[in-house]
Tab-separated table of C-alpha atoms in Angstrom:
chain	number	residue	atom	x	y	z
A	26	MET	CA	0.014	3.184	-12.075
A	27	PRO	CA	-0.981	3.430	-15.766
A	28	ALA	CA	1.757	3.166	-18.351
A	29	ALA	CA	0.941	6.632	-19.686
A	30	ALA	CA	1.699	8.143	-16.281
A	31	LEU	CA	5.122	6.516	-16.283
A	32	LYS	CA	6.061	8.094	-19.612
A	33	THR	CA	5.200	11.626	-18.584
A	34	LYS	CA	7.355	11.756	-15.460
A	35	ARG	CA	10.802	13.248	-15.732
A	36	PRO	CA	13.788	11.707	-13.992
A	37	VAL	CA	14.660	13.421	-10.751
A	38	PRO	CA	18.419	13.694	-10.244
A	39	LEU	CA	19.770	12.708	-6.883
A	40	ASP	CA	20.119	15.998	-5.055
A	41	GLN	CA	22.149	14.707	-2.137
A	42	PRO	CA	24.917	12.140	-2.045
A	43	TYR	CA	23.923	8.704	-0.872
A	44	VAL	CA	24.571	8.228	2.841
A	45	PRO	CA	24.431	4.632	4.046
A	46	VAL	CA	22.541	3.819	7.204
A	47	GLU	CA	24.460	2.915	10.340
A	48	LYS	CA	25.754	-0.619	10.031
A	49	ARG	CA	24.917	-3.204	12.641
A	50	PRO	CA	26.764	-6.494	13.056
A	51	LEU	CA	25.181	-9.484	11.380
A	52	PRO	CA	24.118	-12.412	13.546
A	53	PRO	CA	26.949	-14.906	14.094
A	54	GLY	CA	26.818	-18.605	13.373
A	55	ARG	CA	25.141	-18.635	9.976
A	56	PRO	CA	26.635	-20.347	6.920
A	57	ARG	CA	28.732	-18.149	4.621
A	58	ASP	CA	26.138	-18.472	1.842
A	59	TRP	CA	23.571	-16.743	4.049
A	60	TYR	CA	25.812	-13.695	4.507
A	61	VAL	CA	26.590	-13.470	0.781
A	62	THR	CA	22.890	-13.656	-0.124
A	63	HIS	CA	21.917	-11.190	2.585
A	64	ASN	CA	24.456	-8.594	1.447
A	65	ARG	CA	23.478	-9.118	-2.199
A	66	ARG	CA	19.823	-8.468	-1.341
A	67	LEU	CA	20.709	-5.283	0.531
A	68	LYS	CA	22.768	-4.038	-2.403
A	69	ALA	CA	19.976	-4.871	-4.850
A	70	MET	CA	17.463	-2.955	-2.714
A	71	ARG	CA	19.750	0.098	-2.544
A	72	LEU	CA	20.222	0.043	-6.305
A	73	ALA	CA	16.506	-0.437	-6.997
A	74	ILE	CA	15.658	2.557	-4.790
A	75	ALA	CA	18.308	4.696	-6.486
A	76	LEU	CA	17.009	3.713	-9.938
A	77	LEU	CA	13.472	4.630	-8.933
A	78	ASP	CA	14.759	7.990	-7.681
A	79	LEU	CA	16.408	8.539	-11.073
A	80	GLY	CA	13.175	7.822	-12.959
A	81	VAL	CA	13.789	4.234	-14.031
A	82	TYR	CA	10.449	2.619	-13.220
A	83	LEU	CA	10.363	-0.459	-15.444
A	84	PRO	CA	12.684	-3.466	-15.313
A	85	SER	CA	13.111	-3.270	-19.091
A	86	GLN	CA	14.664	0.191	-18.651
A	87	ALA	CA	17.191	-1.138	-16.123
A	88	ARG	CA	19.880	-2.736	-18.224
A	89	ASN	CA	23.107	-3.938	-16.619
A	90	GLU	CA	24.979	-0.836	-17.814
A	91	LYS	CA	22.381	1.483	-16.256
A	92	ILE	CA	22.459	-0.425	-12.955
A	93	ARG	CA	26.263	-0.349	-12.869
A	94	SER	CA	26.428	3.361	-13.643
A	95	THR	CA	23.906	3.991	-10.858
A	96	ALA	CA	26.093	1.959	-8.508
A	97	LEU	CA	29.025	4.244	-9.306
A	98	LEU	CA	26.779	7.280	-8.795
A	99	ILE	CA	25.721	6.207	-5.283
A	100	GLY	CA	29.169	4.940	-4.354
A	101	VAL	CA	28.848	1.163	-4.186
A	102	HIS	CA	30.936	-1.421	-6.020
A	103	PRO	CA	29.631	-2.385	-9.467
A	104	PRO	CA	27.182	-5.277	-9.093
A	105	SER	CA	27.517	-8.703	-10.642
A	106	ASP	CA	25.130	-10.027	-13.285
A	107	THR	CA	23.288	-11.917	-10.546
A	108	THR	CA	22.754	-8.743	-8.526
A	109	CYS	CA	21.583	-6.870	-11.643
A	110	HIS	CA	19.055	-9.631	-12.245
A	111	MET	CA	17.915	-9.314	-8.632
A	112	VAL	CA	17.465	-5.542	-9.020
A	113	ARG	CA	15.181	-6.092	-12.012
A	114	ALA	CA	13.259	-8.749	-10.106
A	115	LEU	CA	12.706	-6.352	-7.204
A	116	MET	CA	11.428	-3.704	-9.605
A	117	ARG	CA	9.158	-6.227	-11.303
A	118	TYR	CA	7.544	-7.689	-8.196
A	119	SER	CA	7.129	-4.486	-6.225
A	120	ARG	CA	4.411	-3.287	-8.582
């Protein structure tokens, strides 16, 4: 998508509250690090999708404060610096 097209779009406010999908149990027997990383990736994906819905299309527009305020808006705990970095990476590499 050309950069000019990104500048002309207006942010679309979230019209419905965020409703999480039905949770399924994670597979047992993995190391704790795997579960932490898995949950961090899921949270980063949720935040990246919410930011895109709000009109934040570039990683440079997604500062930590913006990501954390979006987390409060969709009802998840404020992310760590590592998760914020992961959100920007997802936005960068999905293009």
